[in-house]
Coordinates of C-alpha atoms in Angstrom, one line a residue:
Chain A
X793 CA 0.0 0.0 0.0
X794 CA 3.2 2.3 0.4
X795 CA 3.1 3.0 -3.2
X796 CA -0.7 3.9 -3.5
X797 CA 0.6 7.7 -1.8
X798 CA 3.1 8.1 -4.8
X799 CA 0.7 7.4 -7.6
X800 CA 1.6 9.4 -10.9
X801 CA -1.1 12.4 -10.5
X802 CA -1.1 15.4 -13.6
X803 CA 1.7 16.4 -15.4
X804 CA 3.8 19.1 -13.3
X805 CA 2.8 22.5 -15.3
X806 CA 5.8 24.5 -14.8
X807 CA 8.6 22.1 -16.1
X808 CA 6.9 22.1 -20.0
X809 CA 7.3 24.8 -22.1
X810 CA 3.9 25.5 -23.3
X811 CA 3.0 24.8 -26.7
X812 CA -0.4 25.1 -28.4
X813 CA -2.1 21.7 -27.4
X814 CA -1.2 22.3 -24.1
X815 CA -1.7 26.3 -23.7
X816 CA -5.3 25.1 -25.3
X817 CA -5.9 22.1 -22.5
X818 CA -5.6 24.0 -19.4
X819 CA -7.9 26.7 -21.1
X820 CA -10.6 24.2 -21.4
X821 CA -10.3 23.4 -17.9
X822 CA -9.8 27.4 -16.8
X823 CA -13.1 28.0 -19.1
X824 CA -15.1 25.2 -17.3
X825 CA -14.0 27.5 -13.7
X826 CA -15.6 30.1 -15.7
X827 CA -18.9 28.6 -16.2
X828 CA -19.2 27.3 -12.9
X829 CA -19.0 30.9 -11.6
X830 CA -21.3 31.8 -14.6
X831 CA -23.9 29.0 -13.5
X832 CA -24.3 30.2 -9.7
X833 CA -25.4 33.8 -11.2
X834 CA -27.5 32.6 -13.7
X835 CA -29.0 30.4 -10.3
X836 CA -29.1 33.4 -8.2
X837 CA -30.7 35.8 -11.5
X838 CA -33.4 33.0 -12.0
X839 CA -34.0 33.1 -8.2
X840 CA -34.3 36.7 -7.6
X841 CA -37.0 36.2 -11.2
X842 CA -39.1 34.0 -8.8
X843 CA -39.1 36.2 -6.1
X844 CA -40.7 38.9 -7.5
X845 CA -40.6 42.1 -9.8
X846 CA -38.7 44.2 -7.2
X847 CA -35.9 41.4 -7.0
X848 CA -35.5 41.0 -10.4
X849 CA -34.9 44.7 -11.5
X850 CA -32.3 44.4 -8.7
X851 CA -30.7 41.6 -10.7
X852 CA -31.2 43.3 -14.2
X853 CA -29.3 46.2 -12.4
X854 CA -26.9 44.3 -11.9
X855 CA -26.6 42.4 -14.9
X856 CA -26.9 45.9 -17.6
X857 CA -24.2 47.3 -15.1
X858 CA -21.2 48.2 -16.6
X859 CA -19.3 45.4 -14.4
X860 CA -22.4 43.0 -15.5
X861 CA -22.0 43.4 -19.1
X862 CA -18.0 43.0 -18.1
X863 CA -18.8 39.7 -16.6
X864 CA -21.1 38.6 -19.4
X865 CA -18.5 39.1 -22.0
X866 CA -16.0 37.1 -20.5
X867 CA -18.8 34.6 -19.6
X868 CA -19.4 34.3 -22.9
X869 CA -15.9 33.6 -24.5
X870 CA -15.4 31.1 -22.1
X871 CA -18.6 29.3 -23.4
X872 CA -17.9 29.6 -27.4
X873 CA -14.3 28.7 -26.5
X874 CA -15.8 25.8 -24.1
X875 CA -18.1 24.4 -26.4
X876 CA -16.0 24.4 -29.5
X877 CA -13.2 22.9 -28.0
X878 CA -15.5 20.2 -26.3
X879 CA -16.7 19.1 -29.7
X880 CA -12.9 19.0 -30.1
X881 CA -13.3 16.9 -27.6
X882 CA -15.7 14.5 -28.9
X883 CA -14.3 14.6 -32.2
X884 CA -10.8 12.9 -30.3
X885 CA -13.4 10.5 -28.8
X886 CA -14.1 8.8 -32.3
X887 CA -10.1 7.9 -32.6
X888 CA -9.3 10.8 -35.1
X889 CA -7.6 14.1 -35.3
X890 CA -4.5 13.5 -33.0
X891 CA -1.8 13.8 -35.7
X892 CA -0.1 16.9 -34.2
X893 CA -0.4 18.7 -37.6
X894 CA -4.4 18.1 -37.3
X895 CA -4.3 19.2 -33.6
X896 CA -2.1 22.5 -34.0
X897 CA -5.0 22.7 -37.0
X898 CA -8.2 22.2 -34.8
X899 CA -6.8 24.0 -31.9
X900 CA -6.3 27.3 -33.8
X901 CA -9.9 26.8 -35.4
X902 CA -11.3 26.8 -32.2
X903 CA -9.8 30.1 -31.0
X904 CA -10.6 31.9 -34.0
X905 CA -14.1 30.4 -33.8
X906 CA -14.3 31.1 -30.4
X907 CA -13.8 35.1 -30.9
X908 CA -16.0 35.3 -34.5
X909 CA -18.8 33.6 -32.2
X910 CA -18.2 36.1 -29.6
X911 CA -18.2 38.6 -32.0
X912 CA -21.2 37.7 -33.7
X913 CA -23.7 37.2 -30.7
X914 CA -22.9 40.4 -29.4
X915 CA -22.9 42.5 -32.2
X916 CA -26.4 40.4 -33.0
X917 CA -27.4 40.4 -29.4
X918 CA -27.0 44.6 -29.0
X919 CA -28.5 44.5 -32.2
X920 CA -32.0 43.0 -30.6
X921 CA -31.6 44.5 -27.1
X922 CA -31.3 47.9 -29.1
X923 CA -28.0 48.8 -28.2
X924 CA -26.5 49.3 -31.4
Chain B
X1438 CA -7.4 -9.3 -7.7
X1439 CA -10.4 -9.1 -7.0
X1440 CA -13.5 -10.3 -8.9
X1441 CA -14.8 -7.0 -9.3
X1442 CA -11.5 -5.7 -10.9
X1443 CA -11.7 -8.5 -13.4
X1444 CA -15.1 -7.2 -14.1
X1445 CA -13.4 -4.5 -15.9
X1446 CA -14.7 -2.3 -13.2
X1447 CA -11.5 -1.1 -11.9
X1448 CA -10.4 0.0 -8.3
X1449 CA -13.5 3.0 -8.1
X1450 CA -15.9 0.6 -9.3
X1451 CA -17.0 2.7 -11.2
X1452 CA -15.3 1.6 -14.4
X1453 CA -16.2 4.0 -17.5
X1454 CA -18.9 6.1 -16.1
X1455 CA -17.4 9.3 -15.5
X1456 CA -16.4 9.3 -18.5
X1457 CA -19.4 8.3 -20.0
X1458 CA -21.9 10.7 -18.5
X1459 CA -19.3 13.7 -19.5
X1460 CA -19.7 12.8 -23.2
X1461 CA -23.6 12.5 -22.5
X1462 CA -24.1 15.6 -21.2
X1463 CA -21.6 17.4 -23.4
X1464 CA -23.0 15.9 -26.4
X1465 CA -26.6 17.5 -24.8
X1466 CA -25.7 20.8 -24.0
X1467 CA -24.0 21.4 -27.5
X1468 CA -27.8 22.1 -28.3
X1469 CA -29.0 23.7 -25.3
X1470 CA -26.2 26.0 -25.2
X1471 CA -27.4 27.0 -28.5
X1472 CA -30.5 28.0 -27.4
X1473 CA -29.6 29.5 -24.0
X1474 CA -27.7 31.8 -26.4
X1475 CA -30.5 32.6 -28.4
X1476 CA -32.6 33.3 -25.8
X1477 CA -29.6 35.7 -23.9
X1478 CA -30.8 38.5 -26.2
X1479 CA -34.1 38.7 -25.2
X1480 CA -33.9 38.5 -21.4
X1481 CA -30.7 40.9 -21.1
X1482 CA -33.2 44.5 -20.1
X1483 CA -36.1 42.1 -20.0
X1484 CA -38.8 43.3 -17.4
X1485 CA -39.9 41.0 -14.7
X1486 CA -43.6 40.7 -16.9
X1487 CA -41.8 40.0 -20.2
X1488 CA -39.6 37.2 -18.3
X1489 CA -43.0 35.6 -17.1
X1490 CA -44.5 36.0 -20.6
X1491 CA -41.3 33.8 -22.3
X1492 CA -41.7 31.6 -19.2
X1493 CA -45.3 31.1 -20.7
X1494 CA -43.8 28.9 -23.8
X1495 CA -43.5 25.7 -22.4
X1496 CA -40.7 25.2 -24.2
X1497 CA -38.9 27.9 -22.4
X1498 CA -38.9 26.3 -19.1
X1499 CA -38.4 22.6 -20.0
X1500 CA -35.4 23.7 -22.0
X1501 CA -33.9 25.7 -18.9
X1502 CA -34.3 23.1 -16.7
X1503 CA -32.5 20.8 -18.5
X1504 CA -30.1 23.3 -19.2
X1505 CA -29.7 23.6 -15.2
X1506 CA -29.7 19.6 -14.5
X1507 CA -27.8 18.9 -17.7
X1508 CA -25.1 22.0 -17.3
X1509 CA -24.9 21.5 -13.3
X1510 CA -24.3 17.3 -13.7
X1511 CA -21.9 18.5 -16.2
X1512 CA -19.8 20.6 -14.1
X1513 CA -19.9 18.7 -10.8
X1514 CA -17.8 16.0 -13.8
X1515 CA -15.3 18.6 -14.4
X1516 CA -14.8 20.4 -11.2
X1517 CA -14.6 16.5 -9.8
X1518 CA -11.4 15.7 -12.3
X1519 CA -9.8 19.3 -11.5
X1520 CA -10.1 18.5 -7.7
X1521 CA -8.5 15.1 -8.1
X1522 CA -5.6 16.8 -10.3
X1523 CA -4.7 19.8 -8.6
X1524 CA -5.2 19.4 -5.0
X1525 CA -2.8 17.2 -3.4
X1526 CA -3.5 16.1 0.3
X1527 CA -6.2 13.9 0.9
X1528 CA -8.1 15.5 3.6
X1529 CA -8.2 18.7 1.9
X1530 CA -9.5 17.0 -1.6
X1531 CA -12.1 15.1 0.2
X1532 CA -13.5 18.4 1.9
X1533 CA -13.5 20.3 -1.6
X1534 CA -15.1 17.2 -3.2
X1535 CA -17.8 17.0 -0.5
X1536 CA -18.4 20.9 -0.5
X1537 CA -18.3 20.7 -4.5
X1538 CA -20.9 18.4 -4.5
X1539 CA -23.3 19.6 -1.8
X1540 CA -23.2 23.6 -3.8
X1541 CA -24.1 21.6 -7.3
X1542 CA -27.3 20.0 -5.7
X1543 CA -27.9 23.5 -3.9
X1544 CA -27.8 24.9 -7.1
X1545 CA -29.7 22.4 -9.0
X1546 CA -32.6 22.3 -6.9
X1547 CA -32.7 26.3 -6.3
X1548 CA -32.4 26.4 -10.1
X1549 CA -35.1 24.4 -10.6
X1550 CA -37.6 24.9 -8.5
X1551 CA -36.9 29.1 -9.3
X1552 CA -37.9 27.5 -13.0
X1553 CA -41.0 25.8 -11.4
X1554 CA -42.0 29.1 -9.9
X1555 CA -41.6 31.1 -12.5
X1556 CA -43.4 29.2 -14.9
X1557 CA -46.6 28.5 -12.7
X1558 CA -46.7 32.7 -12.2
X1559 CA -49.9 34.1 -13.1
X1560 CA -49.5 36.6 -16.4
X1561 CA -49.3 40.0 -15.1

């Protein structure tokens, strides 16, 4: 059982020198932090909805603030860059796609996806709210 | 070895299904995100009587919800793996695993049952 306390855990960060793949990993993961923080807002938003008008223009406050709209941006890169890279994701779950040529490739699509999605559902999304 | 190992169930027991339930659920919310992005633009400077009106869809709701259940399962998956990576010491992993997983079901009940509410709301 002596060995069970020295199992191999996750790569030590600090001794690779970060290349694409790897920059792109940890981003997933950081992302996913995001979005957990995003979720307990949208929890807390949808509860102060149910309890009442007066609590939810509190929450809309909040949200159209200039720090809300701050928030919602970077909520919202982390989730294009989240979901594209999880069909990433999936698409290494089929066997394919991990020729490092092909990765370098599919990583890069996914960060220039990630910002013309941003891009477009905010432009598109001020568009509708009436802010542009 | 024991016979549950040879199983191909492995020392958790729990074989593939972490794995498994992370592909479900991401394979799931690549079409509920969609719509939760759709519908972003029309609650952002919503009032509280417009909210209740788009709550009035029934597909609005049922689509949250499983956006909450679906998202929150989701996360409790990832936030589990990123616990077991980076935290070394096993009392203080097995206090952020236990507090991880209590705030997910908070949230997920909260969540829902703020859904719940807000679709049985009279129109204003």
């Amino acid at each position: 059982m002596a060995d069970a306390r020295n199992r191999p855990l996750s790569p030590h960060l600090q001794v690779y020198r970060p290349q694409i793949t790897s920059v792109l990993s940890i981003t997933h993961r950081a992302t996913g932090i995001v979005l957990s923080l995003g979720s307990v807002f949208l929890v807390l938003w949808l509860l102060a909805a149910a309890a009442g008008p007066r609590s939810f223009e509190i929450a809309q406050d909040c949200a159209g603030s200039w720090l809300g709209y701050a928030f919602l941006f970077c909520f919202s890169v982390a989730l294009f860059y989240h979901l594209l890279n999880g069909i990433r994701h999936l698409f290494w779950d089929t066997g394919h796609g991990f020729e490092l040529a092909t990765a370098t490739r599919t990583g890069w699509a996914v960060v220039i996806g990630a910002v013309m999605l941003t891009a477009v559902a905010w432009i598109l999304g001020l568009r509708i709210v009436g802010g542009l | 070895m024991s016979s549950k190992q040879q199983r191909r169930l492995g020392p958790s027991r729990t074989g593939t299904t972490h794995f498994w339930h992370q592909r479900l659920t991401a394979i799931a919310l690549i079409p509920l995100t969609l719509f939760f992005v759709g519908l972003l633009p029309n609650l952002a400077g919503a009032t509280h009587r417009e909210f209740v009106t788009l709550m009035h869809f029934p597909v609005t709701p049922i689509l949250l919800v499983l956006l909450v259940g679906v998202g929150l399962w989701h996360m409790k998956l990832g936030l589990q793996t990123i616990i077991e990576d980076y935290v070394h010491g096993e009392g203080c992993k097995l206090a952020l695993q236990i507090t991880m997983t209590f705030g997910t079901v908070l949230l997920g009940v909260a969540g829902v049952i703020a859904l719940v509410m807000l679709a049985a709301m009279p129109p204003a």
